[in-house]
Amino acid sequence: MTINKEVEFNNIISDILKNEEFIDLKYEIHHGISRLDHSLNVARLTYKTCKKLHVKNYEEVTRAALLHDFFRTEDVPEKCFLNHPDKAVENAKKNFELSSVQENIIASHMFPIARVTPKHVGSWIVSGADKAVAIYECTKYKVPLTIGAAFLFFMNVCFIQR
Ligand SMILES: [Fe+2]
Ligand SMILES: [Fe+2]
């Protein structure tokens, strides 16, 4: 990213990174790294994708991307793991102002395997970015993230089951 974009990205998320409950995600393991680092990777890819696609509410979407996995593993029983977006919404609402768009972005990020459907462009972007980043983190396979995101976005559209 250019320095200007790097500065803007940091300004958008800076208050979230000062929240003690949120930065405790650095102690949670997620795809072999910390959940804080995973969330930052998804937020960064989301920001870049929004800028490329000229998404007007890119700040709102980028913040929701950072908050999409705001939960502690111990608060989500293993057999209920697909409910973790609900816990992330709850935690995000408790600590920050959350718009209805941001709520849908977080709640639907596990689409299509979880029950909530993405209703906004930002929801589709974050859902795709999360999957692309997850594959990258899990495999360390150096597929360019934009190609991975495009592929997963396509897969999401193809496998809509409702
Ligand atoms: Fe998640
Ligand atoms: Fe995630």
Tab-separated table of C-alpha atoms and ligand atoms in Angstrom:
chain	number	residue	atom	x	y	z
A	1	MET	CA	0.000	0.000	0.000
A	2	THR	CA	1.133	3.576	-0.533
A	3	ILE	CA	2.086	5.571	2.552
A	4	ASN	CA	-1.094	7.668	2.238
A	5	LYS	CA	-3.275	4.585	2.185
A	6	GLU	CA	-1.308	3.038	5.038
A	7	VAL	CA	-1.922	6.186	7.113
A	8	GLU	CA	-5.614	6.244	6.224
A	9	PHE	CA	-5.992	2.531	7.024
A	10	ASN	CA	-4.371	3.070	10.427
A	11	ASN	CA	-6.572	6.092	11.168
A	12	ILE	CA	-9.730	4.115	10.378
A	13	ILE	CA	-8.914	1.370	12.860
A	14	SER	CA	-6.750	3.128	15.468
A	15	ASP	CA	-9.392	3.391	18.214
A	16	ILE	CA	-10.231	-0.307	17.897
A	17	LEU	CA	-6.567	-1.174	18.407
A	18	LYS	CA	-6.614	0.747	21.702
A	19	ASN	CA	-9.464	-1.333	23.126
A	20	GLU	CA	-8.128	-3.749	25.742
A	21	GLU	CA	-10.695	-6.470	25.159
A	22	PHE	CA	-9.992	-6.378	21.420
A	23	ILE	CA	-6.198	-6.425	21.663
A	24	ASP	CA	-6.458	-9.468	23.926
A	25	LEU	CA	-7.175	-11.337	20.662
A	26	LYS	CA	-3.388	-11.469	20.350
A	27	TYR	CA	-3.540	-14.361	22.848
A	28	GLU	CA	-6.069	-16.357	20.791
A	29	ILE	CA	-4.773	-18.837	18.205
A	30	HIS	CA	-6.448	-18.647	14.792
A	31	HIS	CA	-5.162	-20.411	11.635
A	32	GLY	CA	-1.771	-20.845	13.293
A	33	ILE	CA	-1.325	-17.137	14.062
A	34	SER	CA	-3.042	-14.830	16.533
A	35	ARG	CA	-6.665	-13.866	15.982
A	36	LEU	CA	-5.551	-10.237	16.162
A	37	ASP	CA	-3.145	-10.736	13.234
A	38	HIS	CA	-5.786	-12.670	11.265
A	39	SER	CA	-8.300	-9.852	11.826
A	40	LEU	CA	-5.752	-7.250	10.712
A	41	ASN	CA	-5.003	-9.278	7.563
A	42	VAL	CA	-8.714	-9.435	6.705
A	43	ALA	CA	-9.177	-5.711	7.430
A	44	ARG	CA	-6.195	-4.809	5.245
A	45	LEU	CA	-7.384	-6.917	2.286
A	46	THR	CA	-10.903	-5.522	2.751
A	47	TYR	CA	-9.619	-1.943	2.726
A	48	LYS	CA	-7.573	-2.558	-0.429
A	49	THR	CA	-10.493	-4.291	-2.179
A	50	CYS	CA	-12.918	-1.506	-1.231
A	51	LYS	CA	-10.524	1.099	-2.597
A	52	LYS	CA	-10.099	-0.819	-5.855
A	53	LEU	CA	-13.863	-1.198	-6.263
A	54	HIS	CA	-14.558	2.404	-5.157
A	55	VAL	CA	-16.836	1.273	-2.345
A	56	LYS	CA	-18.136	4.480	-0.764
A	57	ASN	CA	-18.509	3.241	2.816
A	58	TYR	CA	-15.026	1.715	2.879
A	59	GLU	CA	-14.349	3.009	6.393
A	60	GLU	CA	-17.455	1.341	7.783
A	61	VAL	CA	-16.623	-1.901	5.951
A	62	THR	CA	-12.952	-1.905	7.001
A	63	ARG	CA	-13.863	-1.471	10.672
A	64	ALA	CA	-16.380	-4.322	10.463
A	65	ALA	CA	-13.722	-6.486	8.813
A	66	LEU	CA	-11.404	-5.886	11.757
A	67	LEU	CA	-14.191	-6.836	14.186
A	68	HIS	CA	-15.447	-9.904	12.277
A	69	ASP	CA	-13.803	-12.457	14.617
A	70	PHE	CA	-14.055	-10.518	17.888
A	71	PHE	CA	-14.541	-13.492	20.215
A	72	ARG	CA	-12.600	-15.620	22.648
A	73	THR	CA	-12.414	-19.330	21.847
A	74	GLU	CA	-13.489	-20.264	25.368
A	75	ASP	CA	-16.744	-18.304	24.878
A	76	VAL	CA	-17.769	-20.391	21.857
A	77	PRO	CA	-18.220	-24.141	22.462
A	78	GLU	CA	-16.520	-26.267	19.800
A	79	LYS	CA	-19.750	-27.784	18.538
A	80	CYS	CA	-21.233	-24.282	18.182
A	81	PHE	CA	-18.259	-22.815	16.332
A	82	LEU	CA	-20.455	-21.672	13.455
A	83	ASN	CA	-22.167	-19.357	15.939
A	84	HIS	CA	-18.982	-17.365	16.516
A	85	PRO	CA	-20.171	-14.494	14.262
A	86	ASP	CA	-23.041	-13.926	16.721
A	87	LYS	CA	-20.562	-13.681	19.581
A	88	ALA	CA	-18.418	-11.284	17.518
A	89	VAL	CA	-21.475	-9.071	16.885
A	90	GLU	CA	-22.273	-9.099	20.603
A	91	ASN	CA	-18.708	-8.128	21.567
A	92	ALA	CA	-18.458	-5.471	18.853
A	93	LYS	CA	-21.752	-3.892	19.974
A	94	LYS	CA	-20.621	-3.922	23.587
A	95	ASN	CA	-17.404	-2.038	22.815
A	96	PHE	CA	-18.129	0.098	19.727
A	97	GLU	CA	-20.949	1.784	17.830
A	98	LEU	CA	-22.117	-0.690	15.212
A	99	SER	CA	-24.292	0.179	12.200
A	100	SER	CA	-26.805	-2.302	10.780
A	101	VAL	CA	-24.509	-2.680	7.764
A	102	GLN	CA	-21.580	-3.594	10.026
A	103	GLU	CA	-23.755	-6.007	11.961
A	104	ASN	CA	-24.659	-7.842	8.748
A	105	ILE	CA	-21.007	-7.838	7.631
A	106	ILE	CA	-19.896	-9.567	10.829
A	107	ALA	CA	-22.907	-11.866	11.153
A	108	SER	CA	-22.665	-13.123	7.554
A	109	HIS	CA	-18.886	-13.534	7.200
A	110	MET	CA	-19.159	-17.356	7.394
A	111	PHE	CA	-21.626	-17.487	4.495
A	112	PRO	CA	-22.568	-19.921	2.924
A	113	ILE	CA	-21.903	-22.394	5.757
A	114	ALA	CA	-23.554	-20.193	8.404
A	115	ARG	CA	-27.168	-19.073	8.360
A	116	VAL	CA	-26.926	-15.283	7.820
A	117	THR	CA	-26.867	-14.076	4.201
A	118	PRO	CA	-24.676	-11.120	3.115
A	119	LYS	CA	-26.945	-8.167	2.303
A	120	HIS	CA	-24.422	-5.495	1.310
A	121	VAL	CA	-21.448	-5.174	-1.025
A	122	GLY	CA	-19.246	-4.833	2.062
A	123	SER	CA	-20.575	-8.121	3.448
A	124	TRP	CA	-19.557	-9.952	0.273
A	125	ILE	CA	-16.133	-8.323	0.306
A	126	VAL	CA	-15.408	-9.254	3.930
A	127	SER	CA	-16.733	-12.800	3.473
A	128	GLY	CA	-14.464	-13.271	0.442
A	129	ALA	CA	-11.482	-11.571	2.090
A	130	ASP	CA	-11.836	-13.753	5.196
A	131	LYS	CA	-11.783	-16.957	3.136
A	132	ALA	CA	-8.870	-15.815	0.976
A	133	VAL	CA	-6.852	-14.793	4.022
A	134	ALA	CA	-7.748	-18.037	5.834
A	135	ILE	CA	-6.479	-20.133	2.917
A	136	TYR	CA	-3.317	-18.048	2.752
A	137	GLU	CA	-2.698	-18.333	6.481
A	138	CYS	CA	-3.502	-22.041	6.640
A	139	THR	CA	-1.476	-23.123	3.641
A	140	LYS	CA	1.094	-20.362	3.320
A	141	TYR	CA	0.542	-20.999	-0.363
A	142	LYS	CA	1.546	-17.844	-2.169
A	143	VAL	CA	-1.551	-17.350	-4.307
A	144	PRO	CA	-2.019	-13.606	-4.752
A	145	LEU	CA	-4.756	-12.649	-2.310
A	146	THR	CA	-6.782	-10.776	-4.917
A	147	ILE	CA	-6.992	-13.923	-7.085
A	148	GLY	CA	-7.942	-15.977	-4.032
A	149	ALA	CA	-10.581	-13.441	-3.048
A	150	ALA	CA	-12.055	-13.361	-6.563
A	151	PHE	CA	-12.174	-17.173	-6.684
A	152	LEU	CA	-13.860	-17.459	-3.301
A	153	PHE	CA	-16.284	-14.665	-4.125
A	154	PHE	CA	-17.263	-16.668	-7.228
A	155	MET	CA	-17.594	-19.862	-5.179
A	156	ASN	CA	-19.802	-18.062	-2.681
A	157	VAL	CA	-22.141	-16.907	-5.431
A	158	CYS	CA	-22.290	-20.393	-6.991
A	159	PHE	CA	-23.165	-22.143	-3.780
A	160	ILE	CA	-25.975	-19.960	-2.543
A	161	GLN	CA	-28.425	-22.442	-1.095
A	162	ARG	CA	-31.289	-20.180	-0.120
B	1	FE	FE	-14.833	-16.129	11.609
B	2	FE	FE	-11.929	-14.731	10.093
